[in-house]
Structures are given as structure tokens and as C-alpha cells.
């Protein structure tokens, strides 16, 4: 299995349960594992009955396992503070307010949250040297997919901005005929430097996601979830990301044959329709079903987590990076 | 004053005039044009970076905000140009010395 493993899917299908169980499985096999929750609802804390924050913390009672919860909100304000600091050292007091307004505005746009989350993603992946496996419990499908298709888009964007900036600087240099001081110079232009750094960062993120990450989609045996999964797979495929399989969660348990009460009849009926949907999943999707997890009576944690972990048939051993 | 001196004085004057004419007719409009072109490209760059200044939401303004501390002069000039400019035609027209 690759170093970075992502679990995605529709809201409420049990991504947190599955990713925690898989992380447990990896840790149990002796791999240094980090489980990262990017869902703003943050239910990792509930699974392990322990509060986590923005930096990795060991999980009590489980060896080799660390957990962290990303907080984009905090990242946004950190970013904002950073810019404001360099504003006050660079910009004349007369212009600070003007520019400050622009900076504030940029941090309230709808994309800011995603951008911040993306930054944290890349940070975690870059600083994960001490771990053998990093498991990402992602936020519901739409957001995450947009997030993961970002690098290419952003890289292209930074590239185009860079080209424009270089072009105008070149013209300014050319306009300086007869030994005049050009208005802007290529040499040491902080804007070009900044844009280049961004571009490289996006390129790195794209590379890590394509080469070292594996994706799993958690799906429930119901119509909506299946349809959303289909869409998710096609957009992940489009972004040339590696979707390794489907984890079917929340299957209904089958009653014993001799039971014939109302509850048993209901369950039998339910199991029948679910079996049909499972077949659809098997036949219509070209990704293998790697786990079938039956609904538990209680919340999945503690011993139940161990049980669920055993049901996930996903390779644990690290793969050599080609 | 000898003839040679008078000729030399005349050549000095002629040279100064020629340099002035060359600067006014060729040199000056040339770099002004190039500079205007550079400004136009810079405008496009700024608009691509900060479309939200004009109410167009941009997914990347979070990142481009990092550039703002270094774009002080450009930003001010850009905003002024954007708000003042009557039309693209007017701006392009002013690049020529009629």
C-alpha cells in the first residue's frame, strides 16, 4: 500500500470509522501511523475518546498510532497574520489601510477555507517523514474532490501569473532606454520569487497525490450513496488519482433462518435489496469491493474498532516507491 | 572668429537640435509606448490576481494576497487606472502622439 491513504465518500457513510479502523490495523501491524481528520465535524476524537488538535498526538492505549485534526479556520487566520506582518514592514502607512482591506477580503472569499485546508494537507504530507503510513479521513465528497483536483489547476494558474509578470517586467526593463533606471527589474523581484515558490509547492502536491497516494471510497448500500460514489470515482480518475477500491459500510445483518417475526421479515427484505445493490457495485464499478462491514449496534470504538479493522481487506505492507 | 570656429559652433548647435529631435520624435515615444504596454500587461496581471477588488470572486485570491505587500505601488496605480480609464480605446489612443 502507498504511504498516503485517503478515505472519501458521501457525508455520514462512516468514513471516520473506516479510516480509524484502517489506521488501527496499520499501527497494529507495526507501522508508524498517523490518522488525519480533515472533516470540520471532527469525529476522530469520538472514536478514540480523546481530544486531538492541530499537531499529531499519540493515541492512548494504541501503540504506533498518532492522530491529528486539521483546523482550516486557524490556518486562515495564521495566513492572514503572516501577510499583515509583512505588510506593516513593507508598505508605507498611507497605503496600509487600502491594501489591508484587500487582504481581509481575500481571506473571506469562499475559496479561502479550501485553500487553507489544502495548505495543511501539503504540510502534513511533506512533514510526514517519521511515519510509515498517513491515513486521511476526508470531509464529504464534494469538498475533498475539489481539493484534490486543485494542484494541477493551481499550478497552471501560478504559471500563467508568472508568465504575465515576467512579461511586464521585461518590457519595463526594455523601456529603460539610454541607461535609465527601469521601473521594475527581473533580478530580485519578490513577486516572481513568491509565485515561483507557490508553483513549486503545487507541483509537489500534485506529484505526491499522483505517485504516493491511494484512494478508497466508502459507500453505503443505498441509491444516493452509490450514485455519488460513481461520480466521485470518475472525477478522481479524471485527475489521474489512484482509486484502489470501495469499502461498503453499514450493511444490514441477516436474521437467523428460524426467526419469523416482523423484525426478522423486515431485515430479510432489507438484506435482499442490499444484496442487489452490492451486485451493482461489483458489476458496474471497475473498482474492487475491499470490505463489507455490517452495521454495529453501538458506536464503533474500542473492541468494536478491532473487529471492524479485521473486516477491512486492504493491504497494509508499504509498497516500494518506484 | 575664424571660419573653422564658426563651422564648429554651427555643428554643435545642429548636433544638439538633432539629438533633441531624435529624443522627442523617436526615443521618447518609443519607451513611453513600451512602458504603456508594460502597464497594460501589469493591469491584466493585477486583475488576474485580485478580481475580487471588482466583486468577482476568485479561488486563488487567498494565495495572491501573499503578493500584496510587494505590490504597493502597482496596486495603487492599478486601482487608479482601472477606475479612471474611460475605455480601452481611449487608453490605446493616448499612446500615440498626434
CSV table of C-alpha atoms in Angstrom, one decimal:
chain,number,residue,atom,x,y,z
A,1,UNK,CA,0.0,0.0,0.0
A,2,UNK,CA,1.2,3.5,-0.7
A,3,UNK,CA,2.2,5.9,2.0
A,4,UNK,CA,-0.8,8.2,1.9
A,5,UNK,CA,-4.2,6.6,2.1
A,6,UNK,CA,-7.3,8.6,1.6
A,7,UNK,CA,-10.8,7.6,2.6
A,8,UNK,CA,-13.6,9.6,1.0
A,9,UNK,CA,-17.3,9.4,0.4
A,10,UNK,CA,-20.6,11.0,0.9
A,11,UNK,CA,-21.4,12.6,4.3
A,12,UNK,CA,-22.4,10.1,7.0
A,13,UNK,CA,-21.3,6.9,5.3
A,14,UNK,CA,-18.8,6.2,8.1
A,15,UNK,CA,-15.5,7.5,6.7
A,16,UNK,CA,-14.2,8.2,10.1
A,17,UNK,CA,-14.9,4.7,11.4
A,18,UNK,CA,-13.3,3.1,8.4
A,19,UNK,CA,-10.3,5.3,8.4
A,20,UNK,CA,-9.8,4.9,12.1
A,21,UNK,CA,-10.1,1.1,11.8
A,22,UNK,CA,-7.6,1.0,8.9
A,23,UNK,CA,-5.2,3.2,10.8
A,24,UNK,CA,-5.5,0.9,13.8
A,25,UNK,CA,-4.9,-2.1,11.5
A,26,UNK,CA,-1.7,-0.5,10.2
A,27,UNK,CA,-0.5,0.5,13.6
A,28,UNK,CA,-1.2,-3.0,14.8
A,29,UNK,CA,1.0,-4.4,12.1
A,30,UNK,CA,3.9,-2.3,13.4
A,31,UNK,CA,3.8,0.7,11.1
A,32,UNK,CA,4.2,4.1,12.5
A,33,UNK,CA,0.8,5.5,11.6
A,34,UNK,CA,-0.8,8.9,11.6
A,35,UNK,CA,-4.5,9.4,11.2
A,36,UNK,CA,-5.5,12.9,10.0
A,37,UNK,CA,-9.0,14.1,10.2
A,38,UNK,CA,-9.9,16.9,7.8
A,39,UNK,CA,-13.6,16.9,8.5
A,40,UNK,CA,-14.7,20.0,10.3
A,41,UNK,CA,-17.1,17.8,12.3
A,42,UNK,CA,-14.0,16.0,13.7
A,43,UNK,CA,-15.3,12.7,15.0
A,44,UNK,CA,-11.9,11.1,15.3
A,45,UNK,CA,-12.0,12.5,18.9
A,46,UNK,CA,-15.2,10.5,19.5
A,47,UNK,CA,-13.8,7.3,18.1
A,48,UNK,CA,-10.8,7.3,20.3
A,49,UNK,CA,-12.4,9.1,23.2
A,50,UNK,CA,-9.7,11.6,23.3
A,51,UNK,CA,-9.3,15.2,22.3
A,52,UNK,CA,-6.9,15.9,19.4
A,53,UNK,CA,-5.7,19.1,17.8
A,54,UNK,CA,-3.7,20.6,15.0
A,55,UNK,CA,-0.5,18.7,15.8
A,56,UNK,CA,0.0,14.9,15.9
A,57,UNK,CA,-0.6,13.4,19.4
A,58,UNK,CA,-0.2,9.7,20.4
A,59,UNK,CA,-3.5,7.8,20.8
A,60,UNK,CA,-3.8,6.4,24.3
A,61,UNK,CA,-3.6,2.7,24.5
A,62,UNK,CA,-2.7,2.1,20.9
A,63,UNK,CA,0.9,1.7,20.1
A,64,UNK,CA,2.3,3.3,16.9
A,65,UNK,CA,-0.7,5.4,16.3
A,66,UNK,CA,-0.9,9.2,16.3
A,67,UNK,CA,-3.9,11.4,15.4
A,68,UNK,CA,-4.4,15.0,14.4
A,69,UNK,CA,-7.3,17.1,13.4
A,70,UNK,CA,-6.8,19.9,10.9
A,71,UNK,CA,-8.4,23.2,11.6
A,72,UNK,CA,-8.6,25.3,8.4
A,73,UNK,CA,-10.1,28.2,10.3
A,74,UNK,CA,-6.9,28.5,12.4
A,75,UNK,CA,-4.8,28.2,9.3
A,76,UNK,CA,-6.7,31.0,7.6
A,77,UNK,CA,-6.0,33.4,10.5
A,78,UNK,CA,-2.4,32.3,10.6
A,79,UNK,CA,-2.0,33.1,7.0
A,80,UNK,CA,-3.8,36.4,7.4
A,81,UNK,CA,-1.5,37.4,10.3
A,82,UNK,CA,1.6,36.5,8.3
A,83,UNK,CA,0.6,38.7,5.5
A,84,UNK,CA,-0.3,41.6,7.8
A,85,UNK,CA,3.1,41.3,9.4
A,86,UNK,CA,4.9,41.6,6.1
A,87,UNK,CA,2.5,44.4,5.1
A,88,UNK,CA,3.5,46.6,8.0
A,89,UNK,CA,7.2,46.1,7.3
A,90,UNK,CA,7.0,46.7,3.6
A,91,UNK,CA,4.2,49.1,2.9
A,92,UNK,CA,4.0,52.8,3.7
A,93,UNK,CA,1.5,53.7,6.4
A,94,UNK,CA,-0.6,55.7,3.8
A,95,UNK,CA,-1.2,52.6,1.8
A,96,UNK,CA,-1.6,50.0,4.5
A,97,UNK,CA,-5.3,50.5,5.0
A,98,UNK,CA,-6.1,50.3,1.4
A,99,UNK,CA,-4.1,47.0,0.9
A,100,UNK,CA,-5.3,45.7,4.3
A,101,UNK,CA,-8.8,45.8,3.0
A,102,UNK,CA,-7.9,43.8,0.0
A,103,UNK,CA,-6.1,41.2,2.2
A,104,UNK,CA,-9.1,40.9,4.5
A,105,UNK,CA,-11.4,40.4,1.6
A,106,UNK,CA,-9.2,37.7,0.1
A,107,UNK,CA,-9.5,35.8,3.4
A,108,UNK,CA,-13.3,35.9,3.4
A,109,UNK,CA,-13.8,34.5,-0.1
A,110,UNK,CA,-15.4,31.1,-0.3
A,111,UNK,CA,-12.1,29.6,-1.6
A,112,UNK,CA,-10.1,30.7,1.4
A,113,UNK,CA,-11.2,27.7,3.6
A,114,UNK,CA,-10.3,25.2,0.9
A,115,UNK,CA,-7.0,26.9,0.1
A,116,UNK,CA,-6.1,26.8,3.8
A,117,UNK,CA,-7.1,23.1,4.1
A,118,UNK,CA,-5.1,22.3,1.0
A,119,UNK,CA,-2.0,24.1,2.5
A,120,UNK,CA,-2.3,22.0,5.6
A,121,UNK,CA,-2.7,18.8,3.6
A,122,UNK,CA,0.6,19.5,1.8
A,123,UNK,CA,2.3,20.4,5.1
A,124,UNK,CA,1.2,17.2,6.7
A,125,UNK,CA,2.4,15.2,3.7
A,126,UNK,CA,5.7,17.0,3.5
A,127,UNK,CA,6.5,16.6,7.2
A,128,UNK,CA,5.5,13.0,7.4
A,129,UNK,CA,9.0,11.5,7.4
A,130,UNK,CA,8.6,9.9,10.7
A,131,UNK,CA,5.5,8.0,9.7
A,132,UNK,CA,5.2,4.9,7.5
A,133,UNK,CA,1.6,5.5,6.8
A,134,UNK,CA,-0.6,8.5,6.8
A,135,UNK,CA,-4.4,7.9,6.7
A,136,UNK,CA,-6.6,10.8,5.7
A,137,UNK,CA,-10.2,10.9,6.9
A,138,UNK,CA,-11.5,13.4,4.4
A,139,UNK,CA,-14.5,15.7,4.6
A,140,UNK,CA,-17.6,14.8,2.4
A,141,UNK,CA,-17.1,14.1,-1.2
A,142,UNK,CA,-17.7,17.4,-3.0
A,143,UNK,CA,-15.2,19.4,-0.9
A,144,UNK,CA,-12.5,16.9,-0.9
A,145,UNK,CA,-12.6,16.1,-4.6
A,146,UNK,CA,-12.4,19.7,-5.4
A,147,UNK,CA,-9.5,20.0,-3.0
A,148,UNK,CA,-7.6,17.1,-4.6
A,149,UNK,CA,-8.1,18.3,-8.1
A,150,UNK,CA,-6.7,21.7,-7.1
A,151,UNK,CA,-2.9,21.2,-7.6
A,152,UNK,CA,-3.0,20.9,-11.3
A,153,UNK,CA,-5.4,23.8,-11.7
A,154,UNK,CA,-3.5,26.0,-9.2
A,155,UNK,CA,-0.1,25.1,-10.8
A,156,UNK,CA,-1.4,26.2,-14.2
A,157,UNK,CA,-2.8,29.4,-12.6
A,158,UNK,CA,0.5,30.3,-10.9
A,159,UNK,CA,2.3,29.5,-14.1
A,160,UNK,CA,0.2,31.9,-16.1
A,161,UNK,CA,0.5,34.7,-13.5
A,162,UNK,CA,4.3,34.2,-13.5
A,163,UNK,CA,4.4,34.5,-17.3
A,164,UNK,CA,2.4,37.7,-17.2
A,165,UNK,CA,4.6,39.2,-14.5
A,166,UNK,CA,7.8,38.3,-16.3
A,167,UNK,CA,6.5,39.8,-19.5
A,168,UNK,CA,5.6,43.2,-17.9
A,169,UNK,CA,8.9,43.3,-16.1
A,170,UNK,CA,10.8,42.5,-19.3
A,171,UNK,CA,9.0,45.4,-21.0
A,172,UNK,CA,9.8,47.8,-18.2
A,173,UNK,CA,13.4,46.8,-18.5
A,174,UNK,CA,13.3,47.4,-22.2
A,175,UNK,CA,11.7,50.7,-21.8
A,176,UNK,CA,14.7,51.9,-19.8
A,177,UNK,CA,16.5,53.2,-22.9
A,178,UNK,CA,19.7,55.1,-22.6
A,179,UNK,CA,20.8,54.0,-19.1
A,180,UNK,CA,17.6,55.0,-17.3
A,181,UNK,CA,16.7,53.0,-14.2
A,182,UNK,CA,13.9,50.6,-15.1
A,183,UNK,CA,10.7,50.8,-13.1
A,184,UNK,CA,10.8,47.1,-12.2
A,185,UNK,CA,13.6,44.6,-12.6
A,186,UNK,CA,13.6,40.9,-13.1
A,187,UNK,CA,16.5,40.5,-10.7
A,188,UNK,CA,15.3,40.0,-7.2
A,189,UNK,CA,11.6,40.7,-7.9
A,190,UNK,CA,9.8,39.4,-4.8
A,191,UNK,CA,6.6,38.8,-6.7
A,192,UNK,CA,8.3,36.5,-9.2
A,193,UNK,CA,10.0,34.7,-6.3
A,194,UNK,CA,6.8,34.3,-4.4
A,195,UNK,CA,4.9,33.0,-7.4
A,196,UNK,CA,7.7,30.5,-8.2
A,197,UNK,CA,7.6,29.2,-4.7
A,198,UNK,CA,3.8,28.7,-4.9
A,199,UNK,CA,4.1,27.0,-8.2
A,200,UNK,CA,6.7,24.5,-7.0
A,201,UNK,CA,4.6,23.8,-4.0
A,202,UNK,CA,1.5,23.0,-6.1
A,203,UNK,CA,3.7,20.8,-8.4
A,204,UNK,CA,5.0,18.9,-5.4
A,205,UNK,CA,1.5,18.4,-4.0
A,206,UNK,CA,0.3,17.1,-7.4
A,207,UNK,CA,3.2,14.7,-7.6
A,208,UNK,CA,2.6,13.4,-4.1
A,209,UNK,CA,-1.1,12.8,-4.7
A,210,UNK,CA,-0.5,11.1,-8.0
A,211,UNK,CA,2.6,9.0,-7.1
A,212,UNK,CA,2.3,8.2,-3.4
A,213,UNK,CA,-1.4,8.3,-2.5
A,214,UNK,CA,-4.1,5.7,-2.8
A,215,UNK,CA,-7.8,6.4,-2.5
A,216,UNK,CA,-10.7,4.4,-1.2
A,217,UNK,CA,-14.3,5.3,-1.3
A,218,UNK,CA,-16.6,4.4,1.5
A,219,UNK,CA,-20.1,3.6,0.3
A,220,UNK,CA,-23.4,2.6,1.9
A,221,UNK,CA,-25.8,0.2,0.2
A,222,UNK,CA,-28.2,2.9,-0.8
A,223,UNK,CA,-29.1,4.5,-4.1
A,224,UNK,CA,-27.8,8.0,-3.3
A,225,UNK,CA,-24.5,6.9,-1.9
A,226,UNK,CA,-23.9,4.6,-4.9
A,227,UNK,CA,-24.6,7.3,-7.4
A,228,UNK,CA,-22.4,9.8,-5.6
A,229,UNK,CA,-19.6,7.2,-5.5
A,230,UNK,CA,-19.8,6.8,-9.2
A,231,UNK,CA,-19.4,10.5,-9.7
A,232,UNK,CA,-16.5,10.6,-7.2
A,233,UNK,CA,-14.7,7.8,-9.0
A,234,UNK,CA,-15.0,9.4,-12.4
A,235,UNK,CA,-13.6,12.7,-11.2
A,236,UNK,CA,-10.8,11.0,-9.3
A,237,UNK,CA,-10.0,9.1,-12.4
A,238,UNK,CA,-10.0,12.3,-14.4
A,239,UNK,CA,-7.5,13.8,-12.1
A,240,UNK,CA,-5.4,10.6,-12.6
A,241,UNK,CA,-5.6,9.7,-9.0
A,242,UNK,CA,-5.3,6.1,-7.9
A,243,UNK,CA,-8.6,4.7,-6.7
A,244,UNK,CA,-7.9,1.3,-5.2
A,245,UNK,CA,-11.3,0.1,-4.1
A,246,UNK,CA,-14.7,0.5,-2.4
A,247,UNK,CA,-15.5,-0.1,1.2
A,248,UNK,CA,-19.1,-1.0,1.7
A,249,UNK,CA,-20.2,0.1,5.2
A,250,UNK,CA,-23.4,-0.2,7.2
A,251,UNK,CA,-24.7,-3.5,5.7
A,252,UNK,CA,-27.8,-4.9,7.4
A,253,UNK,CA,-27.2,-8.1,9.4
A,254,UNK,CA,-29.1,-11.1,8.3
A,255,UNK,CA,-31.5,-12.8,10.8
A,256,UNK,CA,-31.4,-16.5,11.6
A,257,UNK,CA,-33.5,-18.8,9.4
A,258,UNK,CA,-35.8,-19.9,12.2
A,259,UNK,CA,-36.8,-16.3,13.1
A,260,UNK,CA,-40.0,-15.2,11.5
A,261,UNK,CA,-41.2,-12.2,13.5
A,262,UNK,CA,-41.9,-8.8,12.0
A,263,UNK,CA,-38.3,-7.6,12.7
A,264,UNK,CA,-36.8,-10.7,11.0
A,265,UNK,CA,-39.0,-10.2,7.9
A,266,UNK,CA,-38.0,-6.6,7.7
A,267,UNK,CA,-34.3,-7.5,8.0
A,268,UNK,CA,-34.6,-10.2,5.4
A,269,UNK,CA,-36.3,-7.9,2.9
A,270,UNK,CA,-33.6,-5.2,3.6
A,271,UNK,CA,-30.8,-7.7,3.1
A,272,UNK,CA,-32.3,-8.8,-0.2
A,273,UNK,CA,-32.3,-5.2,-1.7
A,274,UNK,CA,-28.9,-4.6,-0.3
A,275,UNK,CA,-27.6,-7.7,-1.9
A,276,UNK,CA,-28.8,-6.4,-5.2
A,277,UNK,CA,-27.0,-3.1,-4.7
A,278,UNK,CA,-23.9,-4.9,-3.7
A,279,UNK,CA,-24.1,-6.7,-7.0
A,280,UNK,CA,-24.5,-3.5,-8.8
A,281,UNK,CA,-21.4,-2.3,-7.0
A,282,UNK,CA,-19.5,-5.4,-8.0
A,283,UNK,CA,-20.6,-5.4,-11.6
A,284,UNK,CA,-20.9,-1.8,-12.7
A,285,UNK,CA,-17.8,-0.4,-11.0
A,286,UNK,CA,-14.4,-1.4,-12.2
A,287,UNK,CA,-13.0,-1.0,-8.7
A,288,UNK,CA,-12.9,-3.9,-6.3
A,289,UNK,CA,-15.0,-4.1,-3.2
A,290,UNK,CA,-12.4,-4.4,-0.5
A,291,UNK,CA,-14.6,-4.6,2.6
A,292,UNK,CA,-18.1,-5.4,3.6
A,293,UNK,CA,-18.9,-4.0,7.1
A,294,UNK,CA,-22.1,-4.9,8.8
A,295,UNK,CA,-23.8,-2.3,11.0
A,296,UNK,CA,-23.0,-2.5,14.7
A,297,UNK,CA,-25.4,-1.9,17.4
A,298,UNK,CA,-23.2,0.5,19.3
A,299,UNK,CA,-20.8,3.2,18.1
A,300,UNK,CA,-17.7,1.8,16.6
A,301,UNK,CA,-14.9,2.3,19.1
A,302,UNK,CA,-12.7,0.2,21.4
A,303,UNK,CA,-13.1,-3.5,20.9
A,304,UNK,CA,-15.6,-2.9,18.0
A,305,UNK,CA,-12.9,-1.0,16.2
A,306,UNK,CA,-10.6,-4.0,16.4
A,307,UNK,CA,-13.4,-6.1,14.9
A,308,UNK,CA,-14.1,-3.7,12.1
A,309,UNK,CA,-10.4,-3.4,11.4
A,310,UNK,CA,-10.3,-7.1,10.8
A,311,UNK,CA,-13.0,-6.8,8.2
A,312,UNK,CA,-11.2,-4.4,6.0
A,313,UNK,CA,-9.3,-6.4,3.5
A,314,UNK,CA,-6.8,-3.7,2.5
A,315,UNK,CA,-3.1,-4.4,2.1
A,316,UNK,CA,-1.1,-2.9,4.9
A,317,UNK,CA,2.5,-3.5,3.9
A,318,UNK,CA,4.2,-0.5,2.4
A,319,UNK,CA,4.8,-0.5,-1.3
A,320,UNK,CA,8.3,0.3,-2.7
A,321,UNK,CA,8.1,3.7,-4.3
A,322,UNK,CA,9.2,3.3,-7.9
B,1,UNK,CA,36.2,84.2,-35.2
B,2,UNK,CA,37.8,82.1,-37.9
B,3,UNK,CA,35.8,80.2,-40.4
B,4,UNK,CA,36.7,76.9,-38.7
B,5,UNK,CA,35.4,78.1,-35.3
B,6,UNK,CA,32.2,79.2,-36.9
B,7,UNK,CA,31.7,75.9,-38.5
B,8,UNK,CA,32.4,74.1,-35.2
B,9,UNK,CA,29.9,76.3,-33.4
B,10,UNK,CA,27.2,75.6,-36.0
B,11,UNK,CA,27.9,71.9,-35.8
B,12,UNK,CA,27.4,72.0,-32.0
B,13,UNK,CA,24.1,73.7,-32.4
B,14,UNK,CA,23.0,71.3,-35.1
B,15,UNK,CA,24.0,68.3,-33.1
B,16,UNK,CA,22.1,69.5,-30.0
B,17,UNK,CA,19.0,70.1,-32.1
B,18,UNK,CA,19.3,66.7,-33.8
B,19,UNK,CA,19.7,64.9,-30.5
B,20,UNK,CA,16.6,66.8,-29.2
B,21,UNK,CA,14.6,65.9,-32.3
B,22,UNK,CA,15.7,62.3,-32.1
B,23,UNK,CA,14.7,62.1,-28.5
B,24,UNK,CA,11.4,63.8,-29.0
B,25,UNK,CA,10.4,62.0,-32.2
B,26,UNK,CA,11.8,58.5,-31.8
B,27,UNK,CA,13.3,57.8,-28.4
B,28,UNK,CA,10.8,59.3,-26.0
B,29,UNK,CA,7.6,58.0,-27.7
B,30,UNK,CA,9.3,54.6,-28.0
B,31,UNK,CA,10.0,54.0,-24.4
B,32,UNK,CA,6.7,55.6,-23.4
B,33,UNK,CA,4.9,53.1,-25.7
B,34,UNK,CA,6.8,50.2,-24.3
B,35,UNK,CA,6.2,51.4,-20.8
B,36,UNK,CA,2.5,51.7,-21.5
B,37,UNK,CA,2.4,48.3,-22.9
B,38,UNK,CA,4.1,47.0,-19.8
B,39,UNK,CA,1.5,48.8,-17.7
B,40,UNK,CA,-1.3,47.1,-19.7
B,41,UNK,CA,0.2,43.7,-19.1
B,42,UNK,CA,0.6,44.6,-15.4
B,43,UNK,CA,-3.1,45.6,-15.3
B,44,UNK,CA,-4.0,42.2,-16.7
B,45,UNK,CA,-1.8,40.6,-14.1
B,46,UNK,CA,-3.3,42.5,-11.3
B,47,UNK,CA,-6.8,41.8,-12.5
B,48,UNK,CA,-6.0,38.1,-12.6
B,49,UNK,CA,-4.6,38.3,-9.1
B,50,UNK,CA,-7.3,40.4,-7.4
B,51,UNK,CA,-10.6,40.1,-9.3
B,52,UNK,CA,-12.4,40.3,-6.0
B,53,UNK,CA,-11.5,44.0,-5.8
B,54,UNK,CA,-14.1,44.4,-8.5
B,55,UNK,CA,-16.5,42.0,-7.0
B,56,UNK,CA,-15.5,38.9,-9.0
B,57,UNK,CA,-14.8,36.0,-6.5
B,58,UNK,CA,-11.6,34.2,-7.2
B,59,UNK,CA,-10.5,30.9,-5.7
B,60,UNK,CA,-6.9,32.0,-5.7
B,61,UNK,CA,-7.1,35.4,-4.1
B,62,UNK,CA,-6.1,33.6,-0.9
B,63,UNK,CA,-2.8,32.9,-2.4
B,64,UNK,CA,-2.3,36.0,-4.4
B,65,UNK,CA,-2.9,38.1,-1.2
B,66,UNK,CA,0.6,37.0,-0.3
B,67,UNK,CA,1.9,39.2,-3.1
B,68,UNK,CA,0.2,42.3,-1.9
B,69,UNK,CA,3.0,43.5,0.5
B,70,UNK,CA,5.3,43.7,-2.5
B,71,UNK,CA,2.8,45.3,-4.9
B,72,UNK,CA,2.2,48.5,-3.0
B,73,UNK,CA,2.9,50.9,-5.9
B,74,UNK,CA,1.5,48.7,-8.5
B,75,UNK,CA,-1.7,48.2,-6.6
B,76,UNK,CA,-2.4,51.9,-6.1
B,77,UNK,CA,-1.6,52.8,-9.7
B,78,UNK,CA,-3.6,49.9,-10.9
B,79,UNK,CA,-6.7,50.8,-8.9
B,80,UNK,CA,-6.4,54.3,-10.1
B,81,UNK,CA,-6.0,53.3,-13.7
B,82,UNK,CA,-8.9,50.8,-13.5
B,83,UNK,CA,-11.3,53.3,-12.1
B,84,UNK,CA,-10.2,56.3,-14.2
B,85,UNK,CA,-10.0,54.7,-17.5
B,86,UNK,CA,-12.8,55.7,-19.8
B,87,UNK,CA,-12.4,53.0,-22.3
B,88,UNK,CA,-9.8,50.7,-23.7
B,89,UNK,CA,-9.9,52.8,-26.9
B,90,UNK,CA,-9.1,55.9,-25.0
B,91,UNK,CA,-6.2,54.3,-23.3
B,92,UNK,CA,-4.8,52.9,-26.5
B,93,UNK,CA,-5.4,56.2,-28.4
B,94,UNK,CA,-3.4,58.1,-25.8
B,95,UNK,CA,-0.3,56.0,-26.7
B,96,UNK,CA,0.0,57.8,-30.0
B,97,UNK,CA,1.3,61.4,-30.4
B,98,UNK,CA,-0.9,63.1,-32.9
